[in-house]
Amino acid sequence: GGVEHADSDNVIDSLEVPGLEVTAPEDTEDGIVEVEIQNPQGTHVVTLPVSSTENTGGKYVQPVDQLNGNMIYQPALISGKKGVQLNTGHEFYQKMYLPHKNNRAVTLGLDGLFWALSMAELKTIPHSEQAIWFEDLRWELTRIMSRFSNELPEVDDSEDD
């Protein structure tokens, strides 16, 4: 089976992100949608990936088959909750998450890191220098982690159940 992110959801569930609210209009379809963000910069309408949990599972950490530009992660609104989408097609996911899918600590640590980066980005929106910096960081991480992942050992699935 795939990587189980439910433990991360349970941990994140108990965390508050002070000074950050994200709301989508009622009856929002899945996709890139205009949402309202209240953060320390004020209240803003921005576009954000919005997803209903029922489709792919994951309450705060949602694995998806691909992201635009093979981005490694992106902030998203998942069933009305502030979350992160992870690109399961990215080499980093393939070589770090999959071989360690039975190691809860690895999954929790990586999920927490990507979720925290996403929350920090949402707190800096709209087009502040910080928000642009965070988006650039996502692209840069994506590129560097691709090169890094190419140097990692190939995934050995033989001990799979």
Short mmCIF file of N, CA and C in Angstrom, two decimals:
data_model
loop_
_atom_site.label_atom_id
_atom_site.label_comp_id
_atom_site.label_asym_id
_atom_site.label_seq_id
_atom_site.Cartn_x
_atom_site.Cartn_y
_atom_site.Cartn_z
N GLY A 1 0.82 -1.21 0.00
CA GLY A 1 0.00 0.00 0.00
C GLY A 1 0.85 1.25 0.00
N GLY A 2 0.18 2.40 -0.05
CA GLY A 2 0.89 3.68 -0.09
C GLY A 2 1.27 4.16 1.30
N VAL A 3 1.72 5.39 1.36
CA VAL A 3 2.12 5.98 2.64
C VAL A 3 0.87 6.43 3.39
N GLU A 4 0.82 6.12 4.67
CA GLU A 4 -0.31 6.49 5.52
C GLU A 4 -0.02 7.83 6.20
N HIS A 5 -0.86 8.84 5.90
CA HIS A 5 -0.62 10.18 6.46
C HIS A 5 -1.58 10.52 7.61
N ALA A 6 -2.39 9.53 8.03
CA ALA A 6 -3.41 9.80 9.06
C ALA A 6 -2.80 10.21 10.39
N ASP A 7 -1.65 9.64 10.75
CA ASP A 7 -1.00 10.00 12.01
C ASP A 7 -0.66 11.49 12.02
N SER A 8 -0.16 11.98 10.89
CA SER A 8 0.18 13.40 10.79
C SER A 8 -1.07 14.25 10.95
N ASP A 9 -2.17 13.82 10.31
CA ASP A 9 -3.43 14.54 10.46
C ASP A 9 -3.81 14.67 11.92
N ASN A 10 -3.63 13.58 12.68
CA ASN A 10 -4.00 13.59 14.10
C ASN A 10 -3.15 14.57 14.89
N VAL A 11 -1.86 14.62 14.58
CA VAL A 11 -0.97 15.55 15.29
C VAL A 11 -1.34 16.99 14.95
N ILE A 12 -1.49 17.26 13.65
CA ILE A 12 -1.78 18.63 13.19
C ILE A 12 -3.13 19.11 13.72
N ASP A 13 -4.06 18.15 13.87
CA ASP A 13 -5.40 18.48 14.36
C ASP A 13 -5.36 19.24 15.68
N SER A 14 -4.34 18.97 16.49
CA SER A 14 -4.27 19.60 17.81
C SER A 14 -3.52 20.93 17.78
N LEU A 15 -3.02 21.32 16.58
CA LEU A 15 -2.23 22.55 16.47
C LEU A 15 -3.07 23.70 15.95
N GLU A 16 -2.89 24.85 16.54
CA GLU A 16 -3.50 26.06 16.01
C GLU A 16 -2.43 26.83 15.26
N VAL A 17 -2.81 27.46 14.16
CA VAL A 17 -1.90 28.39 13.49
C VAL A 17 -2.43 29.78 13.82
N PRO A 18 -1.83 30.45 14.81
CA PRO A 18 -2.39 31.74 15.23
C PRO A 18 -2.34 32.76 14.10
N GLY A 19 -3.40 33.54 14.00
CA GLY A 19 -3.42 34.62 13.02
C GLY A 19 -3.59 34.17 11.59
N LEU A 20 -4.19 33.01 11.37
CA LEU A 20 -4.40 32.53 10.00
C LEU A 20 -5.74 31.83 9.87
N GLU A 21 -6.61 32.39 9.02
CA GLU A 21 -7.87 31.73 8.68
C GLU A 21 -7.97 31.67 7.16
N VAL A 22 -8.42 30.52 6.64
CA VAL A 22 -8.62 30.37 5.20
C VAL A 22 -10.02 29.84 4.99
N THR A 23 -10.82 30.55 4.19
CA THR A 23 -12.18 30.09 3.95
C THR A 23 -12.50 30.14 2.47
N ALA A 24 -13.20 29.11 2.01
CA ALA A 24 -13.66 29.04 0.62
C ALA A 24 -15.16 29.29 0.60
N PRO A 25 -15.69 29.80 -0.50
CA PRO A 25 -17.15 29.97 -0.61
C PRO A 25 -17.86 28.63 -0.45
N GLU A 26 -19.14 28.68 -0.06
CA GLU A 26 -19.94 27.46 0.05
C GLU A 26 -19.99 26.75 -1.31
N ASP A 27 -20.14 25.43 -1.29
CA ASP A 27 -20.30 24.64 -2.52
C ASP A 27 -19.19 24.86 -3.52
N THR A 28 -17.97 25.01 -3.02
CA THR A 28 -16.83 25.20 -3.92
C THR A 28 -16.47 23.88 -4.58
N GLU A 29 -16.27 23.93 -5.89
CA GLU A 29 -15.80 22.74 -6.61
C GLU A 29 -14.31 22.57 -6.35
N ASP A 30 -13.82 21.33 -6.47
CA ASP A 30 -12.38 21.09 -6.35
C ASP A 30 -11.64 21.77 -7.49
N GLY A 31 -10.46 22.28 -7.19
CA GLY A 31 -9.66 22.94 -8.23
C GLY A 31 -8.94 24.12 -7.65
N ILE A 32 -8.44 25.00 -8.52
CA ILE A 32 -7.80 26.23 -8.08
C ILE A 32 -8.91 27.27 -7.92
N VAL A 33 -9.14 27.71 -6.69
CA VAL A 33 -10.34 28.46 -6.36
C VAL A 33 -9.97 29.73 -5.61
N GLU A 34 -10.80 30.76 -5.75
CA GLU A 34 -10.61 31.98 -4.96
C GLU A 34 -11.06 31.72 -3.52
N VAL A 35 -10.16 31.94 -2.59
CA VAL A 35 -10.46 31.78 -1.17
C VAL A 35 -10.14 33.08 -0.46
N GLU A 36 -10.68 33.21 0.75
CA GLU A 36 -10.37 34.38 1.56
C GLU A 36 -9.37 33.97 2.64
N ILE A 37 -8.28 34.72 2.71
CA ILE A 37 -7.26 34.48 3.72
C ILE A 37 -7.22 35.66 4.66
N GLN A 38 -7.34 35.38 5.96
CA GLN A 38 -7.11 36.40 6.99
C GLN A 38 -5.81 36.03 7.67
N ASN A 39 -4.86 36.96 7.62
CA ASN A 39 -3.56 36.72 8.22
C ASN A 39 -3.02 38.04 8.75
N PRO A 40 -1.80 38.06 9.28
CA PRO A 40 -1.29 39.32 9.85
C PRO A 40 -1.24 40.49 8.85
N GLN A 41 -1.26 40.17 7.54
CA GLN A 41 -1.28 41.26 6.54
C GLN A 41 -2.67 41.85 6.32
N GLY A 42 -3.72 41.18 6.88
CA GLY A 42 -5.09 41.66 6.64
C GLY A 42 -5.94 40.56 6.03
N THR A 43 -6.96 40.96 5.27
CA THR A 43 -7.86 40.00 4.62
C THR A 43 -7.67 40.10 3.11
N HIS A 44 -7.50 38.97 2.46
CA HIS A 44 -7.19 38.96 1.03
C HIS A 44 -7.95 37.85 0.34
N VAL A 45 -8.29 38.09 -0.93
CA VAL A 45 -8.84 37.02 -1.76
C VAL A 45 -7.72 36.56 -2.68
N VAL A 46 -7.37 35.29 -2.59
CA VAL A 46 -6.30 34.72 -3.42
C VAL A 46 -6.77 33.38 -3.97
N THR A 47 -6.08 32.89 -4.98
CA THR A 47 -6.43 31.56 -5.49
C THR A 47 -5.55 30.53 -4.80
N LEU A 48 -6.18 29.41 -4.49
CA LEU A 48 -5.50 28.34 -3.77
C LEU A 48 -6.11 27.02 -4.23
N PRO A 49 -5.32 25.94 -4.26
CA PRO A 49 -5.92 24.64 -4.55
C PRO A 49 -6.90 24.27 -3.43
N VAL A 50 -8.10 23.87 -3.83
CA VAL A 50 -9.12 23.47 -2.87
C VAL A 50 -9.53 22.04 -3.21
N SER A 51 -9.63 21.22 -2.18
CA SER A 51 -9.94 19.82 -2.39
C SER A 51 -10.87 19.33 -1.30
N SER A 52 -11.80 18.46 -1.67
CA SER A 52 -12.62 17.82 -0.64
C SER A 52 -11.96 16.49 -0.30
N THR A 53 -11.82 16.24 1.00
CA THR A 53 -11.09 15.06 1.48
C THR A 53 -11.58 13.77 0.83
N GLU A 54 -12.89 13.67 0.62
CA GLU A 54 -13.47 12.41 0.17
C GLU A 54 -12.76 11.88 -1.07
N ASN A 55 -12.25 12.79 -1.90
CA ASN A 55 -11.63 12.34 -3.15
C ASN A 55 -10.38 11.51 -2.96
N THR A 56 -9.46 11.99 -2.13
CA THR A 56 -8.16 11.32 -2.07
C THR A 56 -7.69 11.04 -0.65
N GLY A 57 -8.51 11.32 0.35
CA GLY A 57 -8.08 11.07 1.72
C GLY A 57 -7.06 12.09 2.17
N GLY A 58 -6.85 12.16 3.47
CA GLY A 58 -5.91 13.13 4.01
C GLY A 58 -6.65 14.38 4.42
N LYS A 59 -6.53 14.71 5.71
CA LYS A 59 -7.29 15.84 6.25
C LYS A 59 -6.46 17.12 6.19
N TYR A 60 -5.17 17.03 6.48
CA TYR A 60 -4.27 18.18 6.40
C TYR A 60 -3.13 17.91 5.43
N VAL A 61 -2.75 16.65 5.32
CA VAL A 61 -1.66 16.24 4.44
C VAL A 61 -2.27 15.34 3.38
N GLN A 62 -2.29 15.85 2.15
CA GLN A 62 -3.01 15.12 1.10
C GLN A 62 -2.05 14.73 -0.03
N PRO A 63 -1.81 13.43 -0.19
CA PRO A 63 -1.00 12.99 -1.31
C PRO A 63 -1.80 13.12 -2.60
N VAL A 64 -1.18 13.70 -3.63
CA VAL A 64 -1.83 13.81 -4.95
C VAL A 64 -0.87 13.27 -6.00
N ASP A 65 -1.43 12.83 -7.13
CA ASP A 65 -0.62 12.19 -8.16
C ASP A 65 0.41 13.12 -8.78
N GLN A 66 0.04 14.40 -8.93
CA GLN A 66 0.99 15.34 -9.50
C GLN A 66 0.60 16.76 -9.12
N LEU A 67 1.59 17.64 -9.18
CA LEU A 67 1.35 19.06 -8.95
C LEU A 67 1.93 19.82 -10.13
N ASN A 68 1.39 21.00 -10.37
CA ASN A 68 1.85 21.85 -11.46
C ASN A 68 3.37 22.02 -11.40
N GLY A 69 4.03 21.81 -12.52
CA GLY A 69 5.48 21.99 -12.58
C GLY A 69 6.24 20.95 -11.79
N ASN A 70 5.59 19.82 -11.47
CA ASN A 70 6.19 18.78 -10.63
C ASN A 70 6.62 19.33 -9.27
N MET A 71 5.92 20.39 -8.82
CA MET A 71 6.18 20.99 -7.51
C MET A 71 6.12 19.90 -6.45
N ILE A 72 7.02 19.98 -5.48
CA ILE A 72 7.12 18.92 -4.47
C ILE A 72 5.97 18.99 -3.45
N TYR A 73 5.51 20.22 -3.14
CA TYR A 73 4.38 20.40 -2.21
C TYR A 73 3.74 21.74 -2.51
N GLN A 74 2.51 21.94 -2.05
CA GLN A 74 1.90 23.26 -2.13
C GLN A 74 0.83 23.41 -1.06
N PRO A 75 0.67 24.64 -0.55
CA PRO A 75 -0.41 24.88 0.41
C PRO A 75 -1.75 24.63 -0.27
N ALA A 76 -2.72 24.14 0.49
CA ALA A 76 -4.04 23.87 -0.08
C ALA A 76 -5.09 23.96 1.03
N LEU A 77 -6.34 24.11 0.62
CA LEU A 77 -7.46 24.06 1.55
C LEU A 77 -8.11 22.70 1.33
N ILE A 78 -8.04 21.83 2.33
CA ILE A 78 -8.51 20.45 2.20
C ILE A 78 -9.72 20.26 3.10
N SER A 79 -10.88 20.09 2.48
CA SER A 79 -12.12 19.96 3.25
C SER A 79 -12.25 21.07 4.29
N GLY A 80 -11.94 22.29 3.87
CA GLY A 80 -12.09 23.44 4.75
C GLY A 80 -10.97 23.62 5.74
N LYS A 81 -9.95 22.75 5.69
CA LYS A 81 -8.84 22.85 6.64
C LYS A 81 -7.57 23.30 5.93
N LYS A 82 -6.72 24.03 6.68
CA LYS A 82 -5.47 24.52 6.13
C LYS A 82 -4.49 23.36 6.03
N GLY A 83 -4.11 23.02 4.81
CA GLY A 83 -3.28 21.84 4.63
C GLY A 83 -2.22 21.98 3.57
N VAL A 84 -1.65 20.83 3.24
CA VAL A 84 -0.59 20.78 2.23
C VAL A 84 -0.86 19.58 1.33
N GLN A 85 -0.63 19.78 0.03
CA GLN A 85 -0.68 18.67 -0.91
C GLN A 85 0.75 18.25 -1.22
N LEU A 86 0.99 16.93 -1.21
CA LEU A 86 2.30 16.37 -1.52
C LEU A 86 2.23 15.66 -2.87
N ASN A 87 3.24 15.89 -3.67
CA ASN A 87 3.30 15.30 -5.01
C ASN A 87 3.92 13.90 -4.93
N THR A 88 3.07 12.86 -5.02
CA THR A 88 3.57 11.49 -4.91
C THR A 88 4.40 11.09 -6.13
N GLY A 89 4.29 11.87 -7.21
CA GLY A 89 5.07 11.57 -8.41
C GLY A 89 6.48 12.14 -8.36
N HIS A 90 6.74 13.03 -7.40
CA HIS A 90 8.08 13.64 -7.31
C HIS A 90 9.09 12.62 -6.79
N GLU A 91 10.32 12.70 -7.33
CA GLU A 91 11.36 11.74 -6.95
C GLU A 91 11.59 11.69 -5.45
N PHE A 92 11.47 12.84 -4.79
CA PHE A 92 11.69 12.88 -3.34
C PHE A 92 10.66 12.01 -2.62
N TYR A 93 9.41 12.13 -3.04
CA TYR A 93 8.36 11.31 -2.42
C TYR A 93 8.64 9.83 -2.67
N GLN A 94 9.01 9.54 -3.92
CA GLN A 94 9.26 8.14 -4.31
C GLN A 94 10.41 7.54 -3.51
N LYS A 95 11.45 8.33 -3.25
CA LYS A 95 12.66 7.77 -2.65
C LYS A 95 12.77 8.01 -1.14
N MET A 96 11.98 8.93 -0.60
CA MET A 96 12.05 9.17 0.84
C MET A 96 10.82 8.65 1.57
N TYR A 97 9.64 8.94 1.02
CA TYR A 97 8.42 8.49 1.70
C TYR A 97 8.19 7.00 1.50
N LEU A 98 8.24 6.54 0.25
CA LEU A 98 7.85 5.16 -0.03
C LEU A 98 8.71 4.12 0.68
N PRO A 99 10.05 4.22 0.63
CA PRO A 99 10.86 3.19 1.29
C PRO A 99 10.68 3.20 2.81
N HIS A 100 10.22 4.33 3.36
CA HIS A 100 10.09 4.46 4.81
C HIS A 100 8.63 4.51 5.24
N LYS A 101 7.75 3.99 4.38
CA LYS A 101 6.32 4.14 4.67
C LYS A 101 5.89 3.45 5.97
N ASN A 102 6.68 2.47 6.43
CA ASN A 102 6.36 1.81 7.69
C ASN A 102 7.06 2.45 8.88
N ASN A 103 7.84 3.51 8.60
CA ASN A 103 8.53 4.23 9.67
C ASN A 103 7.75 5.51 9.96
N ARG A 104 6.93 5.43 11.01
CA ARG A 104 6.03 6.52 11.35
C ARG A 104 6.78 7.83 11.57
N ALA A 105 7.97 7.76 12.18
CA ALA A 105 8.72 8.97 12.50
C ALA A 105 9.12 9.74 11.24
N VAL A 106 9.53 9.01 10.20
CA VAL A 106 9.94 9.66 8.95
C VAL A 106 8.75 10.38 8.32
N THR A 107 7.62 9.68 8.23
CA THR A 107 6.42 10.28 7.64
C THR A 107 5.97 11.49 8.43
N LEU A 108 5.91 11.35 9.76
CA LEU A 108 5.48 12.47 10.61
C LEU A 108 6.41 13.67 10.44
N GLY A 109 7.70 13.41 10.43
CA GLY A 109 8.66 14.50 10.33
C GLY A 109 8.56 15.25 9.02
N LEU A 110 8.50 14.51 7.92
CA LEU A 110 8.43 15.15 6.61
C LEU A 110 7.09 15.85 6.43
N ASP A 111 6.00 15.19 6.83
CA ASP A 111 4.68 15.81 6.71
C ASP A 111 4.63 17.11 7.50
N GLY A 112 5.17 17.06 8.73
CA GLY A 112 5.15 18.25 9.57
C GLY A 112 5.94 19.39 8.96
N LEU A 113 7.08 19.07 8.36
CA LEU A 113 7.92 20.08 7.72
C LEU A 113 7.19 20.73 6.55
N PHE A 114 6.64 19.93 5.65
CA PHE A 114 5.96 20.49 4.47
C PHE A 114 4.70 21.26 4.87
N TRP A 115 4.00 20.75 5.90
CA TRP A 115 2.81 21.46 6.37
C TRP A 115 3.20 22.81 6.98
N ALA A 116 4.25 22.81 7.80
CA ALA A 116 4.70 24.06 8.44
C ALA A 116 5.15 25.09 7.40
N LEU A 117 5.87 24.65 6.39
CA LEU A 117 6.28 25.55 5.31
C LEU A 117 5.06 26.15 4.62
N SER A 118 4.04 25.33 4.43
CA SER A 118 2.81 25.82 3.78
C SER A 118 2.09 26.83 4.66
N MET A 119 2.03 26.58 5.97
CA MET A 119 1.37 27.52 6.88
C MET A 119 2.13 28.86 6.90
N ALA A 120 3.46 28.78 6.94
CA ALA A 120 4.26 29.99 6.94
C ALA A 120 4.01 30.80 5.67
N GLU A 121 3.89 30.10 4.54
CA GLU A 121 3.62 30.78 3.26
C GLU A 121 2.26 31.46 3.30
N LEU A 122 1.23 30.76 3.80
CA LEU A 122 -0.12 31.34 3.85
C LEU A 122 -0.16 32.58 4.74
N LYS A 123 0.66 32.59 5.78
CA LYS A 123 0.67 33.74 6.68
C LYS A 123 1.29 34.98 6.04
N THR A 124 2.08 34.81 4.97
CA THR A 124 2.74 35.95 4.34
C THR A 124 2.00 36.49 3.12
N ILE A 125 1.00 35.73 2.64
CA ILE A 125 0.22 36.16 1.48
C ILE A 125 -0.48 37.47 1.81
N PRO A 126 -0.72 38.42 0.93
CA PRO A 126 -0.65 38.33 -0.54
C PRO A 126 0.75 38.64 -1.05
N HIS A 127 0.82 39.45 -2.10
CA HIS A 127 2.08 39.60 -2.84
C HIS A 127 3.10 40.41 -2.09
N SER A 128 3.39 39.95 -0.88
CA SER A 128 4.46 40.57 -0.12
C SER A 128 5.76 39.95 -0.60
N GLU A 129 6.85 40.59 -0.27
CA GLU A 129 8.15 40.00 -0.62
C GLU A 129 8.30 38.62 0.00
N GLN A 130 7.78 38.47 1.24
CA GLN A 130 7.90 37.16 1.90
C GLN A 130 7.12 36.08 1.15
N ALA A 131 5.91 36.42 0.69
CA ALA A 131 5.08 35.43 0.00
C ALA A 131 5.78 34.97 -1.28
N ILE A 132 6.34 35.93 -2.00
CA ILE A 132 7.05 35.59 -3.23
C ILE A 132 8.27 34.73 -2.89
N TRP A 133 8.94 35.06 -1.80
CA TRP A 133 10.10 34.30 -1.36
C TRP A 133 9.70 32.85 -1.07
N PHE A 134 8.58 32.65 -0.40
CA PHE A 134 8.13 31.29 -0.07
C PHE A 134 7.80 30.49 -1.33
N GLU A 135 7.16 31.17 -2.31
CA GLU A 135 6.83 30.43 -3.53
C GLU A 135 8.12 30.10 -4.29
N ASP A 136 9.05 31.05 -4.35
CA ASP A 136 10.35 30.76 -4.97
C ASP A 136 11.04 29.60 -4.26
N LEU A 137 10.92 29.58 -2.93
CA LEU A 137 11.52 28.52 -2.14
C LEU A 137 10.95 27.16 -2.56
N ARG A 138 9.64 27.11 -2.80
CA ARG A 138 9.02 25.84 -3.21
C ARG A 138 9.61 25.35 -4.53
N TRP A 139 9.76 26.29 -5.50
CA TRP A 139 10.35 25.90 -6.79
C TRP A 139 11.79 25.46 -6.62
N GLU A 140 12.53 26.22 -5.82
CA GLU A 140 13.94 25.91 -5.61
C GLU A 140 14.10 24.57 -4.91
N LEU A 141 13.32 24.34 -3.85
CA LEU A 141 13.35 23.05 -3.16
C LEU A 141 13.02 21.92 -4.12
N THR A 142 12.01 22.15 -4.96
CA THR A 142 11.58 21.12 -5.91
C THR A 142 12.74 20.73 -6.82
N ARG A 143 13.43 21.74 -7.36
CA ARG A 143 14.55 21.47 -8.27
C ARG A 143 15.70 20.77 -7.54
N ILE A 144 16.08 21.31 -6.39
CA ILE A 144 17.24 20.77 -5.67
C ILE A 144 16.94 19.37 -5.16
N MET A 145 15.72 19.17 -4.62
CA MET A 145 15.36 17.86 -4.10
C MET A 145 15.27 16.82 -5.22
N SER A 146 14.95 17.25 -6.44
CA SER A 146 14.96 16.32 -7.57
C SER A 146 16.37 15.82 -7.81
N ARG A 147 17.33 16.75 -7.82
CA ARG A 147 18.73 16.36 -8.04
C ARG A 147 19.21 15.50 -6.87
N PHE A 148 18.87 15.92 -5.65
CA PHE A 148 19.25 15.16 -4.46
C PHE A 148 18.68 13.74 -4.52
N SER A 149 17.41 13.65 -4.89
CA SER A 149 16.73 12.34 -4.91
C SER A 149 17.35 11.41 -5.95
N ASN A 150 17.84 12.00 -7.05
CA ASN A 150 18.47 11.17 -8.08
C ASN A 150 19.73 10.50 -7.56
N GLU A 151 20.34 11.06 -6.52
CA GLU A 151 21.55 10.47 -5.94
C GLU A 151 21.23 9.43 -4.87
N LEU A 152 19.98 9.36 -4.46
CA LEU A 152 19.61 8.40 -3.41
C LEU A 152 19.52 7.00 -4.00
N PRO A 153 19.70 5.97 -3.16
CA PRO A 153 19.59 4.60 -3.68
C PRO A 153 18.20 4.33 -4.25
N GLU A 154 18.17 3.42 -5.22
CA GLU A 154 16.88 3.03 -5.81
C GLU A 154 16.02 2.39 -4.72
N VAL A 155 14.71 2.56 -4.86
CA VAL A 155 13.77 1.99 -3.90
C VAL A 155 13.71 0.48 -4.08
N ASP A 156 13.86 -0.24 -2.98
CA ASP A 156 13.77 -1.69 -3.00
C ASP A 156 12.40 -2.10 -2.45
N ASP A 157 11.55 -2.59 -3.32
CA ASP A 157 10.18 -2.94 -2.91
C ASP A 157 10.06 -4.39 -2.49
N SER A 158 11.18 -5.13 -2.47
CA SER A 158 11.10 -6.58 -2.26
C SER A 158 10.50 -6.97 -0.93
N GLU A 159 10.70 -6.13 0.10
CA GLU A 159 10.16 -6.51 1.41
C GLU A 159 8.73 -6.02 1.58
N ASP A 160 8.10 -5.61 0.49
CA ASP A 160 6.71 -5.16 0.53
C ASP A 160 5.77 -6.32 0.86
N ASP A 161 4.67 -6.00 1.54
CA ASP A 161 3.75 -7.09 1.86
C ASP A 161 2.87 -7.40 0.66
#
